Tab-separated table of C-alpha atoms in Angstrom:
chain	number	residue	atom	x	y	z
A	89	UNK	CA	-23.538	-59.300	-38.943
A	90	UNK	CA	-21.971	-62.449	-37.471
A	91	UNK	CA	-18.773	-60.623	-36.412
A	92	UNK	CA	-20.826	-57.779	-34.916
A	93	UNK	CA	-22.800	-60.281	-32.815
A	94	UNK	CA	-19.608	-61.987	-31.600
A	95	UNK	CA	-18.194	-58.587	-30.606
A	96	UNK	CA	-21.361	-57.767	-28.646
A	97	UNK	CA	-21.314	-61.156	-26.900
A	98	UNK	CA	-17.651	-60.715	-25.925
A	99	UNK	CA	-18.404	-57.211	-24.650
A	100	UNK	CA	-21.378	-58.524	-22.645
A	101	UNK	CA	-19.164	-61.123	-20.938
A	102	UNK	CA	-16.422	-58.607	-20.067
A	103	UNK	CA	-18.952	-56.070	-18.837
A	104	UNK	CA	-20.756	-58.689	-16.722
A	105	UNK	CA	-17.506	-59.657	-14.967
A	106	UNK	CA	-16.622	-56.039	-14.156
A	107	UNK	CA	-20.174	-55.088	-13.217
A	108	UNK	CA	-20.847	-58.036	-10.891
A	109	UNK	CA	-17.517	-57.515	-9.096
A	110	UNK	CA	-18.469	-53.873	-8.427
A	111	UNK	CA	-22.083	-54.747	-7.556
A	112	UNK	CA	-21.358	-57.442	-4.949
A	113	UNK	CA	-18.464	-55.481	-3.400
A	114	UNK	CA	-20.849	-52.534	-3.047
A	115	UNK	CA	-23.666	-54.707	-1.688
A	116	UNK	CA	-21.452	-56.456	0.888
A	117	UNK	CA	-19.083	-53.631	1.893
A	118	UNK	CA	-20.546	-50.261	0.803
A	119	UNK	CA	-24.292	-50.822	0.778
A	120	UNK	CA	-24.987	-47.145	1.456
A	121	UNK	CA	-23.785	-46.461	-2.130
A	122	UNK	CA	-25.767	-49.229	-3.879
A	123	UNK	CA	-28.414	-46.880	-5.335
A	124	UNK	CA	-25.745	-45.336	-7.596
A	125	UNK	CA	-25.838	-48.556	-9.636
A	126	UNK	CA	-29.597	-48.326	-10.334
A	127	UNK	CA	-31.569	-46.187	-12.766
A	128	UNK	CA	-33.961	-43.743	-11.067
A	129	UNK	CA	-36.856	-45.857	-12.396
A	130	UNK	CA	-35.293	-49.286	-11.699
A	131	UNK	CA	-37.246	-52.257	-10.402
A	132	UNK	CA	-35.990	-54.839	-7.876
A	133	UNK	CA	-37.811	-58.112	-7.291
A	134	UNK	CA	-36.343	-59.736	-4.177
A	135	UNK	CA	-37.718	-63.184	-3.305
A	136	UNK	CA	-41.059	-62.244	-4.858
A	137	UNK	CA	-41.270	-58.749	-3.302
A	138	UNK	CA	-41.308	-55.828	-5.737
A	139	UNK	CA	-39.572	-52.516	-5.058
A	140	UNK	CA	-39.644	-49.610	-7.537
A	141	UNK	CA	-37.335	-46.614	-7.798
A	142	UNK	CA	-33.699	-46.329	-6.771
A	143	UNK	CA	-34.449	-44.520	-3.464
A	144	UNK	CA	-36.836	-47.296	-2.360
A	145	UNK	CA	-34.320	-49.912	-3.506
A	146	UNK	CA	-31.593	-48.173	-1.470
A	147	UNK	CA	-33.816	-48.247	1.646
A	148	UNK	CA	-34.654	-51.921	1.063
A	149	UNK	CA	-30.984	-52.983	0.772
A	150	UNK	CA	-29.978	-50.815	3.752
A	151	UNK	CA	-32.642	-52.460	5.948
A	152	UNK	CA	-31.346	-55.993	5.234
A	153	UNK	CA	-28.772	-57.596	7.565
A	154	UNK	CA	-25.103	-57.538	6.453
A	155	UNK	CA	-24.373	-59.993	3.633
A	156	UNK	CA	-21.525	-61.932	2.093
A	157	UNK	CA	-22.013	-63.024	-1.538
A	158	UNK	CA	-19.859	-65.542	-3.414
A	159	UNK	CA	-20.382	-65.763	-7.173
A	160	UNK	CA	-19.949	-69.213	-8.758
A	161	UNK	CA	-21.640	-68.804	-12.145
A	162	UNK	CA	-21.952	-65.844	-14.463
A	163	UNK	CA	-23.499	-65.521	-17.889
A	164	UNK	CA	-24.309	-62.537	-20.067
A	165	UNK	CA	-25.859	-61.812	-23.417
A	166	UNK	CA	-26.609	-58.699	-25.417
A	167	UNK	CA	-30.256	-57.699	-25.757
A	168	UNK	CA	-31.075	-56.590	-29.264
A	169	UNK	CA	-34.275	-55.527	-30.916
A	170	UNK	CA	-36.547	-52.562	-31.421
A	171	UNK	CA	-37.262	-52.204	-27.657
A	172	UNK	CA	-33.685	-51.121	-26.943
A	173	UNK	CA	-32.918	-49.477	-30.330
A	174	UNK	CA	-29.365	-48.141	-30.116
A	175	UNK	CA	-29.210	-48.503	-26.317
A	176	UNK	CA	-26.456	-50.975	-25.344
A	177	UNK	CA	-28.267	-53.416	-23.011
A	178	UNK	CA	-27.151	-56.729	-21.478
A	179	UNK	CA	-28.861	-59.506	-19.549
A	180	UNK	CA	-26.568	-60.715	-16.748
A	181	UNK	CA	-27.338	-63.948	-14.852
A	182	UNK	CA	-25.505	-64.802	-11.630
A	183	UNK	CA	-25.507	-67.840	-9.357
A	184	UNK	CA	-23.744	-68.254	-6.047
A	185	UNK	CA	-24.010	-68.411	-2.270
A	186	UNK	CA	-25.166	-65.701	0.130
A	187	UNK	CA	-24.826	-65.521	3.874
A	188	UNK	CA	-26.738	-62.997	5.999
A	189	UNK	CA	-25.619	-62.089	9.534
A	190	UNK	CA	-23.192	-65.043	9.789
A	191	UNK	CA	-26.017	-67.540	9.309
A	192	UNK	CA	-25.867	-70.566	7.031
A	193	UNK	CA	-24.946	-69.920	3.379
A	194	UNK	CA	-27.765	-70.420	0.907
A	195	UNK	CA	-27.640	-70.628	-2.874
A	196	UNK	CA	-29.049	-67.675	-4.830
A	197	UNK	CA	-29.784	-66.683	-8.415
A	198	UNK	CA	-29.875	-63.110	-9.648
A	199	UNK	CA	-30.663	-61.635	-13.051
A	200	UNK	CA	-29.933	-58.059	-14.057
A	201	UNK	CA	-30.904	-56.060	-17.088
A	202	UNK	CA	-28.226	-53.369	-17.354
A	203	UNK	CA	-28.000	-50.496	-19.815
A	204	UNK	CA	-25.154	-48.185	-20.767
A	205	UNK	CA	-25.764	-44.608	-19.624
A	206	UNK	CA	-22.836	-42.611	-20.922
A	207	UNK	CA	-19.738	-44.346	-19.550
A	208	UNK	CA	-21.624	-46.028	-16.649
A	209	UNK	CA	-23.751	-49.161	-16.446
A	210	UNK	CA	-27.096	-48.813	-14.676
A	211	UNK	CA	-29.461	-51.519	-13.484
A	212	UNK	CA	-32.832	-51.306	-15.227
A	213	UNK	CA	-34.264	-54.439	-13.617
A	214	UNK	CA	-32.935	-56.742	-10.875
A	215	UNK	CA	-34.449	-60.070	-9.855
A	216	UNK	CA	-32.959	-61.870	-6.825
A	217	UNK	CA	-34.041	-65.240	-5.421
A	218	UNK	CA	-32.634	-67.292	-2.543
A	219	UNK	CA	-32.915	-70.968	-3.468
A	220	UNK	CA	-34.790	-72.823	-0.735
A	221	UNK	CA	-35.090	-76.605	-0.735
A	222	UNK	CA	-38.588	-77.828	-1.531
A	223	UNK	CA	-39.773	-80.261	1.114
A	224	UNK	CA	-42.063	-83.191	0.355
A	225	UNK	CA	-43.377	-82.366	-3.100
A	226	UNK	CA	-46.183	-84.835	-3.853
């Protein structure tokens, strides 16, 4: 069991590196293809706004200004349990900087739940948040 878990963790880390490279290159340079990375029934939560279904997600991303993402942190872990049964599923957490339309860079966090569909990885759930400074918390 212990060796099996280590193998899954190593696979999650390798997959996360490959997946995030493809994802952010697509988002920044080939946004018109981004829906190919999502399941038909995927959910995107972007700064507290929920979007359901890959066609709606495609429209949402296409309507945003051009972006430039830089990834600084990346973590991944396998998801195991009865909910995913034999489905290979990983939680991928990303941190970095994003710049829209040549404006100031802002830090962001993004979490993906990705699942293996044949030989492709598909996003089941995507949660993106730009990190804004909190002013005067009393």
